[in-house]
């Protein structure tokens, strides 16, 4: 099977497609960096939509999601943005973990795997 890579840099690719599986790197909010968890989550989900479209799929085909959040006190706020976005009836397997992210301005990072 061939491997396709999109938005590839020296350290990583933002999107990797192998067969009918699409892997996204962890996505953070660059425009909303330092803003609320809601705004960061909404930007991240919009970026994910764009990456999935490049790979020929969409959020209705999500298989799994890993969400990293810097403080679990923001769990409900992040979930509100997630719930407004996720495809009803097509929710992926999901884990949410409290973690320190690459910069203190980042409050949320989301990584997904999807089918084509």
Coordinates of N, CA, C and O in Angstrom, one line a residue:
X1 N 0.8 -1.2 0.0 CA 0.0 0.0 0.0 C 0.9 1.2 0.0 O 1.9 1.3 0.6
X2 N 0.4 2.2 -0.7 CA 1.1 3.5 -0.7 C 0.8 4.3 0.6 O -0.2 4.2 1.2
X3 N 1.8 5.2 0.8 CA 1.6 6.2 2.0 C 1.6 7.6 1.4 O 2.5 7.9 0.6
X4 N 0.6 8.3 1.7 CA 0.5 9.8 1.3 C 0.8 10.6 2.5 O 0.2 10.3 3.6
X5 N 1.5 11.7 2.3 CA 1.7 12.7 3.4 C 1.4 14.1 2.9 O 1.7 14.4 1.8
X6 N 0.7 14.8 3.8 CA 0.3 16.2 3.5 C 0.9 17.1 4.5 O 1.0 16.7 5.7
X7 N 1.2 18.3 4.1 CA 1.7 19.3 5.0 C 2.9 18.7 5.8 O 3.0 18.7 7.0
X8 N 3.9 18.3 5.0 CA 5.1 17.6 5.6 C 6.2 18.6 5.9 O 6.5 19.5 5.0
X9 N 6.8 18.5 7.0 CA 7.9 19.3 7.4 C 9.1 18.4 7.8 O 9.0 17.2 7.7
X10 N 10.1 19.0 8.3 CA 11.3 18.2 8.7 C 11.1 17.3 9.9 O 11.8 16.3 10.1
X11 N 10.1 17.7 10.7 CA 9.9 16.9 12.0 C 8.7 16.0 11.9 O 8.7 14.9 12.5
X12 N 7.7 16.4 11.1 CA 6.4 15.6 11.1 C 5.6 16.0 9.9 O 5.8 17.1 9.3
X13 N 4.6 15.1 9.6 CA 3.5 15.5 8.6 C 2.3 15.7 9.4 O 2.0 15.0 10.4
X14 N 1.5 16.7 9.0 CA 0.2 16.9 9.6 C -0.8 15.8 9.3 O -1.7 15.6 10.2
X15 N -0.7 15.3 8.1 CA -1.7 14.2 7.7 C -0.9 13.1 7.0 O -0.1 13.3 6.2
X16 N -1.2 11.8 7.4 CA -0.6 10.7 6.8 C -1.8 9.7 6.4 O -2.6 9.4 7.3
X17 N -1.8 9.3 5.2 CA -2.8 8.4 4.7 C -2.1 7.1 4.3 O -1.2 7.0 3.5
X18 N -2.6 6.0 4.9 CA -2.1 4.6 4.6 C -3.3 3.8 4.3 O -4.1 3.5 5.2
X19 N -3.4 3.3 3.1 CA -4.6 2.5 2.7 C -5.9 3.4 2.9 O -5.9 4.5 2.4
X20 N -6.8 2.9 3.7 CA -8.0 3.7 3.9 C -8.1 4.3 5.3 O -9.2 4.6 5.8
X21 N -6.9 4.5 5.9 CA -6.8 5.1 7.2 C -6.1 6.4 7.2 O -5.0 6.5 6.5
X22 N -6.6 7.4 7.8 CA -6.0 8.7 7.9 C -5.6 9.1 9.3 O -6.4 9.0 10.2
X23 N -4.4 9.4 9.4 CA -3.8 9.8 10.7 C -3.5 11.3 10.8 O -2.8 11.8 9.9
X24 N -3.9 12.0 11.7 CA -3.6 13.4 11.9 C -2.6 13.6 13.1 O -2.8 12.9 14.1
X25 N -1.7 14.5 12.9 CA -0.8 14.9 14.0 C -1.7 15.6 15.0 O -2.8 16.1 14.7
X26 N -1.1 15.8 16.2 CA -1.8 16.6 17.2 C -2.0 18.0 16.6 O -1.1 18.6 16.1
X27 N -3.2 18.6 16.8 CA -3.5 19.9 16.3 C -3.7 20.9 17.5 O -4.5 20.6 18.4
X28 N -3.1 22.0 17.4 CA -3.3 23.1 18.4 C -3.8 24.3 17.7 O -3.7 24.4 16.4
X29 N -4.3 25.3 18.4 CA -4.9 26.5 17.9 C -3.8 27.6 17.8 O -3.3 28.0 18.8
X30 N -3.4 28.0 16.6 CA -2.4 29.0 16.5 C -3.0 30.4 16.5 O -2.4 31.3 17.1
X31 N -4.1 30.6 15.9 CA -4.8 31.9 15.9 C -5.4 32.2 17.2 O -5.3 33.4 17.7
X32 N -6.0 31.2 17.9 CA -6.6 31.4 19.2 C -5.7 31.1 20.3 O -6.1 31.0 21.5
X33 N -4.4 31.0 20.1 CA -3.4 30.7 21.1 C -3.5 31.7 22.2 O -3.6 32.9 21.9
X34 N -3.7 31.3 23.5 CA -3.8 32.2 24.6 C -5.2 32.6 24.9 O -5.5 33.3 25.8
X35 N -6.2 32.2 24.0 CA -7.6 32.6 24.2 C -8.3 31.5 25.0 O -7.6 30.5 25.5
X36 N -9.6 31.5 25.1 CA -10.3 30.5 25.9 C -10.2 29.1 25.3 O -9.9 28.9 24.1
X37 N -10.6 28.2 26.2 CA -10.6 26.8 25.7 C -11.6 26.6 24.6 O -11.4 25.9 23.7
X38 N -12.8 27.3 24.7 CA -13.8 27.2 23.7 C -13.2 27.6 22.3 O -13.4 26.9 21.3
X39 N -12.6 28.8 22.3 CA -12.1 29.3 21.0 C -11.0 28.4 20.5 O -10.9 28.2 19.3
X40 N -10.1 28.0 21.4 CA -9.0 27.1 20.9 C -9.6 25.8 20.3 O -9.2 25.3 19.3
X41 N -10.6 25.2 21.0 CA -11.2 23.9 20.6 C -11.9 24.1 19.3 O -11.7 23.3 18.3
X42 N -12.6 25.2 19.1 CA -13.3 25.5 17.8 C -12.3 25.6 16.7 O -12.6 25.1 15.6
X43 N -11.2 26.4 16.9 CA -10.2 26.5 15.9 C -9.6 25.1 15.5 O -9.4 24.8 14.3
X44 N -9.2 24.4 16.5 CA -8.7 23.0 16.3 C -9.6 22.2 15.5 O -9.2 21.5 14.5
X45 N -10.9 22.2 15.8 CA -11.8 21.3 15.1 C -12.0 21.8 13.6 O -12.2 21.0 12.7
X46 N -11.9 23.1 13.4 CA -12.0 23.6 12.1 C -10.7 23.2 11.2 O -10.8 22.8 10.1
X47 N -9.6 23.2 11.9 CA -8.3 22.7 11.2 C -8.5 21.2 10.9 O -8.1 20.8 9.8
X48 N -9.0 20.5 11.9 CA -9.2 19.0 11.6 C -10.1 18.8 10.4 O -9.8 17.9 9.6
X49 N -11.2 19.6 10.3 CA -12.1 19.4 9.2 C -11.3 19.6 7.9 O -11.5 18.9 6.9
X50 N -10.4 20.6 7.8 CA -9.6 20.9 6.6 C -8.6 19.8 6.3 O -8.5 19.4 5.2
X51 N -8.0 19.3 7.3 CA -7.0 18.2 7.1 C -7.8 16.9 6.6 O -7.3 16.2 5.7
X52 N -8.9 16.6 7.2 CA -9.7 15.4 6.8 C -10.1 15.6 5.3 O -10.1 14.6 4.6
X53 N -10.5 16.8 5.0 CA -11.0 17.0 3.6 C -9.8 16.8 2.6 O -10.0 16.2 1.5
X54 N -8.6 17.3 3.0 CA -7.4 17.0 2.1 C -7.2 15.5 1.9 O -6.8 15.1 0.8
X55 N -7.5 14.7 2.9 CA -7.3 13.3 2.8 C -8.5 12.6 2.2 O -8.5 11.3 2.1
X56 N -9.5 13.3 1.8 CA -10.7 12.7 1.2 C -11.7 12.0 2.2 O -12.4 11.1 1.8
X57 N -11.8 12.6 3.4 CA -12.7 12.1 4.4 C -13.3 13.2 5.2 O -13.1 14.4 4.8
X58 N -14.1 12.9 6.2 CA -14.7 13.9 7.1 C -14.9 13.4 8.5 O -14.7 12.2 8.7
X59 N -15.4 14.2 9.3 CA -15.6 13.9 10.7 C -16.5 12.7 11.0 O -16.5 12.1 12.0
X60 N -17.4 12.4 10.0 CA -18.3 11.3 10.2 C -17.6 10.0 10.2 O -18.2 8.9 10.6
X61 N -16.4 10.0 9.8 CA -15.6 8.7 9.7 C -14.5 8.6 10.7 O -13.6 7.8 10.6
X62 N -14.6 9.5 11.8 CA -13.6 9.4 12.8 C -13.6 8.0 13.5 O -14.7 7.5 13.8
X63 N -12.4 7.5 13.7 CA -12.3 6.2 14.4 C -11.9 6.4 15.9 O -12.4 5.7 16.8
X64 N -10.9 7.2 16.1 CA -10.4 7.5 17.5 C -9.9 8.9 17.6 O -9.5 9.5 16.6
X65 N -10.0 9.4 18.8 CA -9.5 10.7 19.2 C -8.8 10.7 20.5 O -9.2 10.1 21.4
X66 N -7.7 11.4 20.5 CA -6.9 11.7 21.8 C -7.0 13.2 22.0 O -6.6 14.0 21.1
X67 N -7.5 13.6 23.1 CA -7.6 15.0 23.5 C -6.7 15.2 24.7 O -6.8 14.5 25.7
X68 N -5.8 16.2 24.5 CA -4.9 16.6 25.6 C -5.4 18.0 26.1 O -5.5 18.9 25.3
X69 N -5.6 18.2 27.4 CA -6.1 19.4 28.0 C -5.2 19.7 29.2 O -4.8 18.8 29.9
X70 N -4.8 21.0 29.3 CA -3.9 21.4 30.3 C -4.5 21.4 31.7 O -3.7 21.3 32.7
X71 N -5.8 21.5 31.8 CA -6.4 21.5 33.2 C -7.8 20.9 33.0 O -8.7 21.4 32.3
X72 N -8.1 19.8 33.8 CA -9.4 19.2 33.7 C -10.5 20.0 34.2 O -11.7 19.7 33.9
X73 N -10.2 21.1 34.8 CA -11.3 22.1 35.2 C -12.0 22.6 33.9 O -13.1 23.1 34.0
X74 N -11.3 22.5 32.8 CA -11.8 23.1 31.5 C -12.5 21.9 30.7 O -12.8 22.2 29.5
X75 N -12.6 20.8 31.3 CA -13.2 19.6 30.5 C -14.6 19.9 30.0 O -14.8 19.6 28.8
X76 N -15.4 20.4 30.8 CA -16.8 20.7 30.3 C -16.8 21.7 29.2 O -17.6 21.6 28.2
X77 N -16.0 22.8 29.3 CA -15.9 23.8 28.3 C -15.5 23.2 27.0 O -16.0 23.5 25.9
X78 N -14.4 22.4 27.0 CA -13.9 21.7 25.8 C -15.0 20.8 25.2 O -15.3 20.8 24.0
X79 N -15.7 20.1 26.1 CA -16.7 19.1 25.6 C -17.9 19.8 25.0 O -18.5 19.3 24.0
X80 N -18.2 21.0 25.4 CA -19.3 21.8 24.8 C -19.0 22.1 23.3 O -19.8 21.9 22.5
X81 N -17.7 22.5 23.1 CA -17.3 22.8 21.7 C -17.3 21.5 20.9 O -17.7 21.4 19.7
X82 N -16.7 20.4 21.5 CA -16.7 19.1 20.9 C -18.0 18.6 20.5 O -18.3 18.2 19.4
X83 N -19.0 18.7 21.5 CA -20.3 18.1 21.2 C -21.1 18.9 20.1 O -21.9 18.3 19.4
X84 N -20.8 20.2 20.0 CA -21.4 21.0 18.9 C -20.9 20.6 17.6 O -21.5 20.9 16.5
X85 N -19.7 20.0 17.5 CA -19.0 19.7 16.3 C -19.1 18.3 15.8 O -19.3 18.0 14.6
X86 N -19.0 17.4 16.7 CA -18.9 15.9 16.4 C -20.1 15.5 15.6 O -21.2 16.0 15.9
X87 N -20.0 14.5 14.7 CA -21.1 14.0 13.9 C -22.0 13.1 14.7 O -21.5 12.1 15.2
X88 N -23.2 13.5 15.0 CA -24.1 12.7 15.8 C -24.2 11.3 15.2 O -24.4 11.1 14.0
X89 N -24.1 10.3 16.1 CA -24.2 8.9 15.7 C -22.9 8.3 15.2 O -22.9 7.1 14.9
X90 N -21.9 9.2 15.0 CA -20.6 8.7 14.5 C -19.5 9.1 15.4 O -18.4 9.4 15.0
X91 N -19.7 9.1 16.7 CA -18.7 9.5 17.6 C -17.6 8.4 17.7 O -17.8 7.2 17.6
X92 N -16.3 8.9 17.8 CA -15.2 8.0 17.8 C -14.9 7.4 19.2 O -15.4 8.0 20.2
X93 N -14.1 6.4 19.2 CA -13.5 6.0 20.5 C -12.6 7.3 20.9 O -12.0 7.9 20.1
X94 N -12.6 7.6 22.3 CA -12.0 8.8 22.7 C -11.3 8.7 24.0 O -11.8 8.0 24.9
X95 N -10.2 9.4 24.2 CA -9.5 9.5 25.5 C -9.2 11.0 25.7 O -8.9 11.7 24.7
X96 N -9.4 11.5 26.9 CA -9.0 12.8 27.2 C -8.0 12.7 28.4 O -8.3 12.1 29.4
X97 N -6.9 13.4 28.2 CA -5.8 13.3 29.2 C -5.4 14.8 29.6 O -5.3 15.6 28.7
X98 N -5.2 15.0 30.9 CA -4.6 16.2 31.3 C -3.1 16.2 31.1 O -2.4 15.2 31.5
X99 N -2.5 17.2 30.4 CA -1.1 17.1 30.1 C -0.6 18.5 29.9 O -1.3 19.5 29.6
X100 N 0.7 18.7 30.1 CA 1.4 19.9 29.8 C 1.7 19.9 28.3 O 2.2 18.9 27.8
X101 N 1.3 21.0 27.6 CA 1.5 21.1 26.2 C 2.8 21.9 25.8 O 3.5 22.4 26.7
X102 N 3.1 22.0 24.5 CA 4.4 22.6 24.1 C 4.6 24.0 24.5 O 5.8 24.4 24.6
X103 N 3.6 24.8 24.7 CA 3.7 26.2 25.1 C 2.5 26.5 26.1 O 1.4 25.9 25.9
X104 N 2.8 27.3 27.1 CA 1.7 27.6 28.1 C 0.4 28.2 27.5 O -0.6 28.1 28.1
X105 N 0.5 28.8 26.3 CA -0.6 29.5 25.7 C -1.6 28.4 25.1 O -2.7 28.7 24.8
X106 N -1.1 27.2 24.8 CA -1.9 26.1 24.3 C -2.7 25.5 25.5 O -2.0 25.0 26.4
X107 N -4.0 25.4 25.4 CA -4.8 24.8 26.4 C -5.3 23.4 26.0 O -5.7 22.6 26.8
X108 N -5.4 23.2 24.7 CA -6.0 22.0 24.1 C -5.2 21.5 22.9 O -4.7 22.4 22.1
X109 N -5.0 20.2 22.8 CA -4.4 19.6 21.6 C -5.3 18.4 21.3 O -5.6 17.6 22.2
X110 N -5.6 18.2 20.0 CA -6.5 17.1 19.6 C -5.8 16.3 18.4 O -5.3 17.0 17.5
X111 N -5.8 15.0 18.5 CA -5.3 14.1 17.5 C -6.3 13.1 17.1 O -6.9 12.5 18.0
X112 N -6.5 12.9 15.8 CA -7.6 12.0 15.4 C -7.1 11.0 14.4 O -6.1 11.3 13.7
X113 N -7.8 9.9 14.3 CA -7.6 8.9 13.2 C -9.0 8.7 12.6 O -10.0 8.6 13.3
X114 N -9.0 8.6 11.3 CA -10.3 8.4 10.6 C -10.1 7.4 9.4 O -9.0 7.1 9.0
X115 N -11.3 6.9 9.0 CA -11.3 6.0 7.9 C -11.6 6.9 6.6 O -12.1 8.0 6.8
X116 N -11.3 6.4 5.5 CA -11.6 7.2 4.2 C -13.0 6.8 3.8 O -13.6 5.9 4.1

